[in-house]
CSV table of C-alpha atoms and ligand atoms in Angstrom, one decimal:
chain,number,residue,atom,x,y,z
A,1,UNK,CA,41.6,68.7,-66.4
A,2,UNK,CA,42.1,71.8,-64.6
A,3,UNK,CA,40.4,74.9,-65.9
A,4,UNK,CA,42.4,76.9,-68.4
A,5,UNK,CA,43.0,79.9,-66.2
A,6,UNK,CA,44.0,77.7,-63.0
A,7,UNK,CA,47.1,79.4,-61.6
A,8,UNK,CA,50.3,77.4,-61.5
A,9,UNK,CA,50.5,77.4,-57.7
A,10,UNK,CA,46.8,76.4,-57.3
A,11,UNK,CA,47.6,73.5,-54.7
A,12,UNK,CA,49.7,76.0,-52.4
A,13,UNK,CA,47.5,78.0,-49.7
A,14,UNK,CA,49.0,81.2,-50.4
A,15,UNK,CA,49.3,82.4,-53.9
A,16,UNK,CA,52.4,83.7,-55.7
A,17,UNK,CA,55.0,81.3,-54.3
A,18,UNK,CA,56.8,78.5,-56.1
A,19,UNK,CA,54.5,75.5,-56.5
A,20,UNK,CA,55.2,73.0,-53.8
A,21,UNK,CA,58.0,70.4,-54.2
A,22,UNK,CA,55.8,67.1,-55.4
A,23,UNK,CA,56.7,63.9,-53.6
A,24,UNK,CA,55.1,60.6,-55.1
A,25,UNK,CA,57.1,58.1,-52.9
A,26,UNK,CA,58.9,57.8,-49.8
A,27,UNK,CA,61.2,55.0,-48.9
A,28,UNK,CA,63.9,54.5,-46.3
A,29,UNK,CA,65.9,57.8,-46.2
A,30,UNK,CA,64.5,59.1,-49.6
A,31,UNK,CA,61.8,61.2,-51.0
A,32,UNK,CA,61.1,60.3,-54.7
A,33,UNK,CA,59.7,63.2,-57.0
A,34,UNK,CA,57.5,62.7,-60.2
A,35,UNK,CA,60.4,62.4,-62.5
A,36,UNK,CA,62.1,59.9,-60.2
A,37,UNK,CA,64.7,62.0,-58.5
A,38,UNK,CA,65.5,60.6,-55.1
A,39,UNK,CA,66.0,63.3,-52.4
A,40,UNK,CA,68.0,62.3,-49.1
A,41,UNK,CA,65.7,63.3,-46.4
A,42,UNK,CA,67.8,64.8,-43.9
A,43,UNK,CA,65.2,66.3,-42.2
A,44,UNK,CA,63.0,63.2,-41.6
A,45,UNK,CA,60.4,65.6,-42.8
A,46,UNK,CA,59.9,67.9,-40.0
A,47,UNK,CA,62.2,65.9,-37.9
A,48,UNK,CA,59.6,63.3,-37.6
A,49,UNK,CA,60.5,60.2,-39.5
A,50,UNK,CA,62.6,58.5,-36.7
A,51,UNK,CA,62.0,55.0,-38.3
A,52,UNK,CA,62.5,56.0,-41.9
A,53,UNK,CA,59.9,55.9,-44.5
A,54,UNK,CA,58.1,53.3,-46.2
A,55,UNK,CA,57.7,50.8,-43.4
A,56,UNK,CA,55.0,48.1,-44.8
A,57,UNK,CA,54.5,46.6,-41.3
A,58,UNK,CA,53.4,50.2,-39.7
A,59,UNK,CA,50.7,50.7,-42.8
A,60,UNK,CA,49.5,46.9,-42.0
A,61,UNK,CA,49.1,47.5,-38.3
A,62,UNK,CA,47.1,50.5,-39.0
A,63,UNK,CA,45.1,48.8,-41.3
A,64,UNK,CA,44.3,46.1,-38.9
A,65,UNK,CA,43.4,48.4,-36.2
A,66,UNK,CA,41.0,50.3,-38.3
A,67,UNK,CA,39.3,47.0,-39.3
A,68,UNK,CA,38.8,46.2,-35.8
A,69,UNK,CA,37.6,49.7,-34.5
A,70,UNK,CA,37.6,52.7,-36.7
A,71,UNK,CA,36.5,55.2,-34.0
A,72,UNK,CA,35.3,55.4,-30.3
A,73,UNK,CA,35.0,58.5,-28.1
A,74,UNK,CA,38.5,58.9,-26.6
A,75,UNK,CA,37.7,58.0,-23.0
A,76,UNK,CA,36.9,54.7,-24.0
A,77,UNK,CA,39.5,52.0,-24.2
A,78,UNK,CA,40.8,50.3,-27.5
A,79,UNK,CA,42.9,47.3,-27.8
A,80,UNK,CA,45.4,49.5,-29.7
A,81,UNK,CA,45.5,52.2,-27.0
A,82,UNK,CA,45.9,49.7,-24.2
A,83,UNK,CA,49.1,48.2,-25.9
A,84,UNK,CA,50.6,51.5,-26.6
A,85,UNK,CA,50.2,52.8,-22.9
A,86,UNK,CA,51.6,49.5,-21.7
A,87,UNK,CA,54.7,49.8,-23.9
A,88,UNK,CA,55.3,53.5,-22.9
A,89,UNK,CA,54.9,52.7,-19.2
A,90,UNK,CA,56.8,49.7,-19.5
A,91,UNK,CA,59.8,50.6,-21.7
A,92,UNK,CA,59.9,54.3,-22.6
A,93,UNK,CA,58.8,56.7,-20.0
A,94,UNK,CA,61.1,58.0,-17.4
A,95,UNK,CA,60.5,56.3,-13.9
A,96,UNK,CA,57.6,58.2,-11.7
A,97,UNK,CA,55.8,59.1,-15.0
A,98,UNK,CA,52.9,57.0,-15.6
A,99,UNK,CA,49.7,58.6,-16.9
A,100,UNK,CA,49.3,59.1,-20.5
A,101,UNK,CA,46.8,60.9,-22.7
A,102,UNK,CA,47.1,61.5,-26.3
A,103,UNK,CA,46.4,64.0,-28.9
A,104,UNK,CA,46.9,64.6,-32.9
A,105,UNK,CA,50.1,66.2,-32.6
A,106,UNK,CA,52.8,68.4,-31.0
A,107,UNK,CA,50.8,71.7,-30.6
A,108,UNK,CA,47.6,69.9,-29.2
A,109,UNK,CA,49.9,68.1,-26.7
A,110,UNK,CA,51.7,71.2,-25.4
A,111,UNK,CA,48.3,72.8,-25.1
A,112,UNK,CA,47.0,70.1,-23.3
A,113,UNK,CA,50.2,70.0,-20.8
A,114,UNK,CA,49.3,73.7,-20.1
A,115,UNK,CA,46.0,72.9,-19.3
A,116,UNK,CA,46.8,70.0,-17.0
A,117,UNK,CA,49.4,72.2,-15.2
A,118,UNK,CA,46.5,74.9,-14.9
A,119,UNK,CA,43.9,72.4,-13.8
A,120,UNK,CA,46.4,70.8,-11.1
A,121,UNK,CA,46.6,74.1,-9.3
A,122,UNK,CA,42.8,75.0,-9.6
A,123,UNK,CA,42.1,71.6,-8.2
A,124,UNK,CA,44.4,72.0,-5.5
A,125,UNK,CA,42.9,75.5,-4.3
A,126,UNK,CA,45.6,77.6,-5.9
A,127,UNK,CA,43.7,79.4,-8.7
A,128,UNK,CA,46.5,82.4,-8.6
A,129,UNK,CA,48.9,80.0,-10.4
A,130,UNK,CA,48.5,80.3,-14.1
A,131,UNK,CA,51.7,81.8,-15.7
A,132,UNK,CA,54.0,79.5,-17.7
A,133,UNK,CA,57.5,80.6,-17.9
A,134,UNK,CA,59.1,80.1,-21.3
A,135,UNK,CA,62.2,81.0,-23.0
A,136,UNK,CA,62.9,83.6,-25.4
A,137,UNK,CA,64.1,81.4,-28.3
A,138,UNK,CA,61.7,78.4,-28.1
A,139,UNK,CA,58.7,76.7,-30.0
A,140,UNK,CA,56.1,74.8,-28.5
A,141,UNK,CA,53.5,74.9,-31.3
A,142,UNK,CA,51.3,76.9,-33.2
A,143,UNK,CA,48.0,77.1,-31.3
A,144,UNK,CA,47.5,80.5,-29.6
A,145,UNK,CA,48.2,79.0,-26.1
A,146,UNK,CA,51.5,77.4,-27.3
A,147,UNK,CA,52.5,80.4,-29.3
A,148,UNK,CA,52.0,82.5,-26.3
A,149,UNK,CA,54.4,80.6,-23.8
A,150,UNK,CA,56.9,80.2,-26.6
A,151,UNK,CA,59.7,83.0,-28.0
A,152,UNK,CA,59.7,82.5,-31.7
A,153,UNK,CA,59.4,85.7,-33.0
A,154,UNK,CA,58.8,85.0,-36.7
A,155,UNK,CA,55.9,82.4,-35.8
A,156,UNK,CA,54.3,84.9,-33.4
A,157,UNK,CA,54.5,88.1,-35.7
A,158,UNK,CA,51.4,89.9,-36.0
A,159,UNK,CA,49.4,87.5,-33.3
A,160,UNK,CA,50.5,89.5,-30.2
A,161,UNK,CA,47.1,90.7,-29.4
A,162,UNK,CA,45.7,87.4,-29.5
A,163,UNK,CA,48.6,86.2,-27.0
A,164,UNK,CA,48.2,86.0,-23.5
A,165,UNK,CA,51.4,87.4,-22.1
A,166,UNK,CA,53.7,85.0,-20.2
A,167,UNK,CA,57.3,85.7,-18.9
A,168,UNK,CA,60.2,84.8,-20.8
A,169,UNK,CA,63.7,83.9,-19.4
A,170,UNK,CA,66.7,83.8,-21.9
A,171,UNK,CA,67.4,80.3,-23.7
A,172,UNK,CA,70.3,78.8,-23.0
A,173,UNK,CA,72.5,79.6,-26.0
A,174,UNK,CA,76.2,79.1,-25.1
A,175,UNK,CA,77.5,80.7,-28.5
A,176,UNK,CA,75.8,84.2,-27.7
A,177,UNK,CA,75.7,84.0,-24.0
A,178,UNK,CA,76.4,87.1,-21.8
A,179,UNK,CA,74.8,85.9,-18.9
A,180,UNK,CA,77.7,84.4,-16.9
A,181,UNK,CA,81.3,86.3,-16.5
A,182,UNK,CA,84.0,84.3,-17.4
A,183,UNK,CA,83.1,80.6,-16.9
A,184,UNK,CA,79.6,79.3,-17.0
A,185,UNK,CA,77.9,79.4,-13.7
A,186,UNK,CA,74.6,78.3,-15.2
A,187,UNK,CA,73.3,82.1,-15.4
A,188,UNK,CA,70.7,80.9,-17.7
A,189,UNK,CA,69.3,78.6,-15.4
A,190,UNK,CA,69.1,81.4,-12.8
A,191,UNK,CA,67.5,83.4,-15.1
A,192,UNK,CA,64.3,81.3,-14.7
A,193,UNK,CA,64.7,81.8,-10.8
A,194,UNK,CA,64.7,85.8,-11.7
A,195,UNK,CA,61.5,85.3,-13.8
A,196,UNK,CA,59.8,83.4,-11.1
A,197,UNK,CA,60.7,85.7,-8.8
A,198,UNK,CA,59.8,88.7,-10.6
A,199,UNK,CA,56.3,87.4,-11.7
A,200,UNK,CA,55.4,86.4,-8.1
A,201,UNK,CA,56.0,82.6,-7.4
A,202,UNK,CA,52.4,82.1,-6.3
A,203,UNK,CA,51.3,83.3,-9.7
A,204,UNK,CA,53.7,80.6,-11.6
A,205,UNK,CA,52.1,77.5,-12.6
A,206,UNK,CA,54.9,75.9,-14.8
A,207,UNK,CA,58.3,76.3,-16.5
A,208,UNK,CA,58.4,75.0,-20.0
A,209,UNK,CA,61.8,74.0,-21.8
A,210,UNK,CA,62.8,71.9,-24.7
A,211,UNK,CA,65.5,70.0,-23.1
A,212,UNK,CA,67.4,70.1,-26.5
A,213,UNK,CA,66.1,72.8,-28.8
A,214,UNK,CA,64.7,72.2,-31.9
A,215,UNK,CA,64.6,74.5,-35.1
A,216,UNK,CA,63.9,77.9,-33.6
A,217,UNK,CA,67.7,78.4,-32.7
A,218,UNK,CA,68.9,75.1,-34.2
A,219,UNK,CA,69.5,72.2,-31.7
A,220,UNK,CA,70.5,74.4,-28.6
A,221,UNK,CA,71.9,72.1,-26.3
A,222,UNK,CA,72.6,73.0,-22.6
A,223,UNK,CA,75.8,72.3,-20.5
A,224,UNK,CA,75.2,69.4,-18.4
A,225,UNK,CA,74.2,71.3,-15.2
A,226,UNK,CA,71.4,73.2,-16.7
A,227,UNK,CA,68.3,71.0,-16.7
A,228,UNK,CA,69.0,69.6,-13.3
A,229,UNK,CA,69.5,73.2,-12.0
A,230,UNK,CA,66.0,74.0,-13.8
A,231,UNK,CA,64.4,71.1,-12.0
A,232,UNK,CA,65.8,72.2,-9.0
A,233,UNK,CA,64.6,75.7,-9.1
A,234,UNK,CA,61.1,74.5,-10.0
A,235,UNK,CA,60.9,72.1,-6.9
A,236,UNK,CA,62.1,75.0,-4.8
A,237,UNK,CA,59.0,77.0,-6.0
A,238,UNK,CA,56.6,74.5,-6.1
A,239,UNK,CA,56.3,74.9,-10.1
A,240,UNK,CA,55.8,72.3,-12.3
A,241,UNK,CA,58.4,71.5,-14.9
A,242,UNK,CA,57.2,70.6,-18.3
A,243,UNK,CA,59.7,69.1,-20.7
A,244,UNK,CA,58.6,69.6,-24.3
A,245,UNK,CA,60.1,66.8,-26.2
A,246,UNK,CA,57.8,66.9,-29.3
A,247,UNK,CA,61.1,66.9,-31.3
A,248,UNK,CA,63.8,65.6,-29.0
A,249,UNK,CA,61.8,62.7,-27.7
A,250,UNK,CA,61.6,59.0,-28.6
A,251,UNK,CA,65.2,58.5,-29.5
A,252,UNK,CA,66.0,61.4,-31.4
A,253,UNK,CA,69.1,62.7,-29.5
A,254,UNK,CA,70.6,59.4,-28.8
A,255,UNK,CA,68.4,58.6,-25.6
A,256,UNK,CA,65.0,57.7,-25.1
A,257,UNK,CA,64.2,61.3,-24.1
A,258,UNK,CA,66.5,64.1,-23.9
A,259,UNK,CA,65.9,64.6,-20.3
A,260,UNK,CA,67.4,61.1,-19.7
A,261,UNK,CA,71.0,62.5,-20.7
A,262,UNK,CA,70.6,64.5,-17.4
A,263,UNK,CA,68.6,62.1,-15.3
A,264,UNK,CA,66.0,64.6,-15.0
A,265,UNK,CA,62.3,63.6,-14.4
A,266,UNK,CA,59.9,66.5,-15.2
A,267,UNK,CA,56.3,66.6,-14.0
A,268,UNK,CA,54.9,66.5,-17.5
A,269,UNK,CA,56.8,65.3,-20.5
A,270,UNK,CA,55.2,66.2,-23.9
A,271,UNK,CA,55.8,64.0,-27.0
A,272,UNK,CA,54.7,63.9,-30.6
A,273,UNK,CA,56.6,63.5,-33.9
A,274,UNK,CA,58.8,60.4,-33.3
A,275,UNK,CA,56.0,59.0,-31.4
A,276,UNK,CA,54.4,57.8,-34.4
A,277,UNK,CA,57.3,58.6,-36.8
A,278,UNK,CA,54.8,60.6,-39.0
A,279,UNK,CA,52.8,57.3,-40.2
A,280,UNK,CA,49.8,59.0,-38.4
A,281,UNK,CA,48.8,62.1,-36.6
A,282,UNK,CA,50.0,61.5,-32.9
A,283,UNK,CA,51.1,63.3,-29.8
A,284,UNK,CA,51.2,62.5,-26.0
A,285,UNK,CA,51.2,63.9,-22.7
A,286,UNK,CA,52.9,61.9,-19.9
A,287,UNK,CA,52.3,63.0,-16.3
A,288,UNK,CA,53.6,61.9,-12.8
A,289,UNK,CA,50.8,60.7,-10.6
A,290,UNK,CA,51.1,63.8,-8.2
A,291,UNK,CA,50.4,66.0,-11.3
A,292,UNK,CA,47.0,64.5,-12.1
A,293,UNK,CA,45.9,63.1,-8.8
A,294,UNK,CA,44.5,66.4,-7.7
A,295,UNK,CA,42.4,66.9,-10.7
A,296,UNK,CA,40.7,63.5,-10.2
A,297,UNK,CA,40.3,64.2,-6.4
A,298,UNK,CA,38.4,67.4,-7.4
A,299,UNK,CA,36.1,65.4,-9.8
A,300,UNK,CA,37.2,67.2,-12.7
A,301,UNK,CA,38.2,65.8,-16.2
A,302,UNK,CA,40.8,66.9,-18.9
A,303,UNK,CA,38.8,67.6,-22.2
A,304,UNK,CA,39.8,65.4,-25.1
A,305,UNK,CA,40.2,66.3,-28.7
A,306,UNK,CA,37.6,64.4,-31.0
A,307,UNK,CA,40.6,62.5,-32.7
A,308,UNK,CA,42.7,61.6,-29.5
A,309,UNK,CA,43.9,58.3,-29.2
A,310,UNK,CA,42.7,57.4,-32.5
A,311,UNK,CA,43.1,53.6,-33.0
A,312,UNK,CA,45.2,54.3,-36.5
A,313,UNK,CA,47.4,56.7,-34.6
A,314,UNK,CA,47.6,54.4,-31.5
A,315,UNK,CA,48.5,51.4,-33.8
A,316,UNK,CA,51.0,53.4,-35.7
A,317,UNK,CA,52.7,54.5,-32.7
A,318,UNK,CA,53.1,50.8,-31.1
A,319,UNK,CA,54.4,49.7,-34.5
A,320,UNK,CA,56.8,52.3,-34.7
A,321,UNK,CA,58.1,51.9,-31.1
A,322,UNK,CA,58.3,48.0,-31.9
A,323,UNK,CA,60.6,48.9,-34.5
A,324,UNK,CA,62.5,51.3,-32.4
A,325,UNK,CA,63.1,48.6,-30.0
A,326,UNK,CA,64.0,45.8,-32.3
A,327,UNK,CA,66.4,47.6,-34.4
A,328,UNK,CA,67.9,49.6,-31.2
A,329,UNK,CA,67.4,52.9,-33.1
A,330,UNK,CA,67.9,55.1,-29.9
A,331,UNK,CA,71.6,53.4,-29.6
A,332,UNK,CA,72.0,54.1,-33.1
A,333,UNK,CA,70.9,57.5,-32.8
A,334,UNK,CA,73.9,58.2,-30.5
A,335,UNK,CA,76.3,56.4,-33.0
A,336,UNK,CA,75.0,58.1,-36.1
A,337,UNK,CA,74.9,61.2,-34.3
A,338,UNK,CA,78.6,61.0,-33.6
A,339,UNK,CA,79.2,60.1,-37.2
A,340,UNK,CA,77.3,63.2,-38.2
A,341,UNK,CA,79.3,65.3,-35.9
A,342,UNK,CA,82.6,64.0,-37.1
A,343,UNK,CA,81.6,64.7,-40.7
A,344,UNK,CA,80.1,68.2,-39.9
A,345,UNK,CA,83.4,69.0,-38.1
A,346,UNK,CA,85.0,70.2,-41.2
A,347,UNK,CA,82.4,73.1,-41.3
A,348,UNK,CA,83.6,74.3,-38.2
A,349,UNK,CA,86.5,76.2,-39.9
A,350,UNK,CA,84.1,77.5,-42.5
A,351,UNK,CA,84.1,81.4,-42.4
A,352,UNK,CA,80.4,81.6,-42.2
A,353,UNK,CA,79.7,78.8,-39.7
A,354,UNK,CA,79.5,80.0,-36.4
A,355,UNK,CA,78.7,76.8,-34.6
A,356,UNK,CA,77.9,73.2,-35.3
A,357,UNK,CA,75.7,72.1,-32.4
A,358,UNK,CA,73.4,69.4,-31.0
A,359,UNK,CA,73.1,66.1,-29.7
A,360,UNK,CA,72.6,62.6,-31.4
A,361,UNK,CA,70.7,63.1,-34.8
A,362,UNK,CA,69.3,66.6,-34.2
A,363,UNK,CA,71.9,68.7,-35.2
A,364,UNK,CA,72.3,72.2,-36.7
A,365,UNK,CA,74.9,74.8,-38.2
A,366,UNK,CA,74.5,78.5,-37.4
A,367,UNK,CA,75.3,80.7,-40.3
A,368,UNK,CA,76.6,84.4,-39.9
A,369,UNK,CA,78.2,87.0,-42.0
A,370,UNK,CA,80.9,87.7,-39.4
A,371,UNK,CA,82.2,84.7,-37.3
A,372,UNK,CA,84.1,87.0,-35.1
A,373,UNK,CA,81.2,89.4,-34.0
A,374,UNK,CA,78.3,86.8,-35.0
A,375,UNK,CA,76.7,89.5,-37.1
A,376,UNK,CA,74.2,87.7,-39.2
A,377,UNK,CA,73.4,88.2,-42.9
A,378,UNK,CA,70.8,90.7,-43.5
A,379,UNK,CA,67.4,89.2,-43.1
A,380,UNK,CA,66.2,90.2,-46.6
A,381,UNK,CA,69.2,87.8,-48.0
A,382,UNK,CA,66.9,84.9,-47.1
A,383,UNK,CA,70.1,82.9,-46.7
A,384,UNK,CA,68.6,79.9,-44.7
A,385,UNK,CA,66.0,79.5,-47.5
A,386,UNK,CA,68.5,80.0,-50.4
A,387,UNK,CA,70.8,77.1,-48.6
A,388,UNK,CA,67.9,74.9,-48.0
A,389,UNK,CA,66.9,75.4,-51.9
A,390,UNK,CA,70.3,74.7,-52.9
A,391,UNK,CA,70.6,71.5,-50.8
A,392,UNK,CA,67.6,70.2,-52.6
A,393,UNK,CA,69.5,71.0,-55.7
A,394,UNK,CA,72.1,68.9,-54.3
A,395,UNK,CA,69.7,66.1,-53.8
A,396,UNK,CA,69.3,66.5,-49.9
A,397,UNK,CA,66.4,68.1,-47.9
A,398,UNK,CA,67.6,70.3,-45.0
A,399,UNK,CA,65.1,71.6,-42.3
A,400,UNK,CA,65.1,75.4,-42.4
A,401,UNK,CA,65.2,77.0,-39.0
A,402,UNK,CA,66.2,80.3,-37.2
A,403,UNK,CA,64.5,83.1,-35.2
A,404,UNK,CA,65.5,86.1,-33.4
A,405,UNK,CA,69.2,86.5,-32.5
A,406,UNK,CA,69.6,82.8,-34.2
A,407,UNK,CA,68.7,84.0,-37.5
A,408,UNK,CA,69.9,81.3,-39.8
A,409,UNK,CA,70.3,77.9,-38.9
A,410,UNK,CA,70.1,74.8,-41.1
A,411,UNK,CA,68.7,72.0,-39.0
A,412,UNK,CA,69.4,68.0,-39.5
A,413,UNK,CA,67.0,65.3,-38.0
A,414,UNK,CA,67.4,62.4,-40.5
A,415,UNK,CA,65.6,59.2,-39.8
A,416,UNK,CA,67.6,57.1,-37.1
A,417,UNK,CA,68.4,54.5,-39.9
A,418,UNK,CA,70.6,56.8,-41.8
A,419,UNK,CA,73.9,55.3,-42.9
A,420,UNK,CA,77.4,56.5,-42.8
A,421,UNK,CA,77.4,56.9,-46.5
A,422,UNK,CA,74.5,59.1,-46.5
A,423,UNK,CA,75.9,60.9,-43.7
A,424,UNK,CA,78.7,61.9,-46.1
A,425,UNK,CA,76.2,62.8,-48.6
A,426,UNK,CA,74.5,65.0,-46.3
A,427,UNK,CA,77.8,66.9,-45.1
A,428,UNK,CA,79.1,67.4,-48.8
A,429,UNK,CA,75.6,68.6,-49.9
A,430,UNK,CA,75.6,70.9,-47.0
A,431,UNK,CA,78.9,72.6,-47.5
A,432,UNK,CA,78.3,72.6,-51.3
A,433,UNK,CA,75.0,74.4,-50.7
A,434,UNK,CA,76.3,76.9,-48.3
A,435,UNK,CA,79.1,77.8,-50.5
A,436,UNK,CA,77.1,78.1,-53.6
A,437,UNK,CA,74.4,80.5,-51.8
A,438,UNK,CA,77.2,82.7,-49.9
A,439,UNK,CA,79.7,82.8,-52.9
B,501,PLP,C1,59.4,71.3,-29.5
B,501,PLP,C2,58.1,71.6,-30.3
B,501,PLP,N1,57.0,71.6,-29.5
B,501,PLP,C3,55.7,71.6,-30.4
B,501,PLP,C4,55.9,71.4,-31.7
B,501,PLP,C5,54.6,71.6,-32.5
B,501,PLP,O1,54.2,70.4,-32.8
B,501,PLP,P1,53.1,69.9,-34.2
B,501,PLP,O2,53.8,70.7,-35.2
B,501,PLP,O3,53.1,68.4,-34.3
B,501,PLP,O4,51.9,70.7,-33.7
B,501,PLP,C6,57.0,71.3,-32.5
B,501,PLP,C7,57.1,71.3,-34.0
B,501,PLP,O5,58.1,71.4,-34.4
B,501,PLP,C8,58.4,71.3,-31.6
B,501,PLP,O6,59.4,71.2,-32.1
């Protein structure tokens, strides 16, 4: 029995808010609450559950792996890591990306990618290269290094004294772009060149981008020439390109990785979320041989996290990727993404929907007060939070997003197993939630 004076929100970390939504079971595309309500998970959790919930075979694979090896120091090899690495190298990673190291999630992976980029240059005898050029609307994680290279106003709030200053280029944000006069000539990509020049090319180690954006500004999707141009600029200056695909990777956008849409192979590719589909904490850093070779030649090591490459996580990821392949879920993400876009198209005429955007099953709507001027609602209205709350009332969980000039965005990233009927339910609930909130 809880003590009589226990606060109603005793399970929340911060006092005073509403008690968290309780979920007692997850199955398929649904979250089940204690009173038996089934909520359609249009966000796949935090855009994680690529193969959907309740896959018994993943739980069984994790159980088997733990029965064989519960833990070893991460540099040791286990059967579950061997099988995962081989699957990634043989069937998932872009050509030329051969080296894999694992972590417990997205932030740890991006943090490690930054360290690898830095170690690469230190080992090569270029210790002045340390800056990582990020973009003004981006998210790369919640460690201090990943917050520092990202441009997520809300999540950086109050942290500035703790964050090393890295240059920021404007994100590629076609809806509000003022970088090109008239037709697009990729001013946003050229802005990265400007930042490299301004910082001093001999001080820049890497450029980090989310090839398709996540929740910060809502599935920002660049024009076709953007990523190839950014890769070209990086090559020109001898700067490493880090593609953060923690959210967009492992099939989410209808390709194995979002970079594949544009046949760009980054120097370092970062994954998380969909890699293990939420069944175990997992992230990965995947590198070209040329990136890590100097580190090895210098006799240095890349320090691990204690739970890196944990057998449970490797087994979960291996089983999840097996399902992805067997059920052709990458292809399905592209197909169902087209259905989702078609069903959301009617929202494009909505007076408060500025844009529907995204790729595959990573899509978002941006909400504004004035569609002509793109003026947002006052921040104090908490428009996004209220729409998401109404969505739950309508039986659908949407992912709240938005930061900076993209203040209010509702993001969708359902399991890649979603059906057309469930997509109908998502589109209907979203329209109702927007209308009820803004009425
Ligand atoms: C692009 C991107 N990078 C990094 C992260 C951080 O990942 P995690 O929350 O697993 O640490 C996220 C999380 O949403 C993300 O979307």
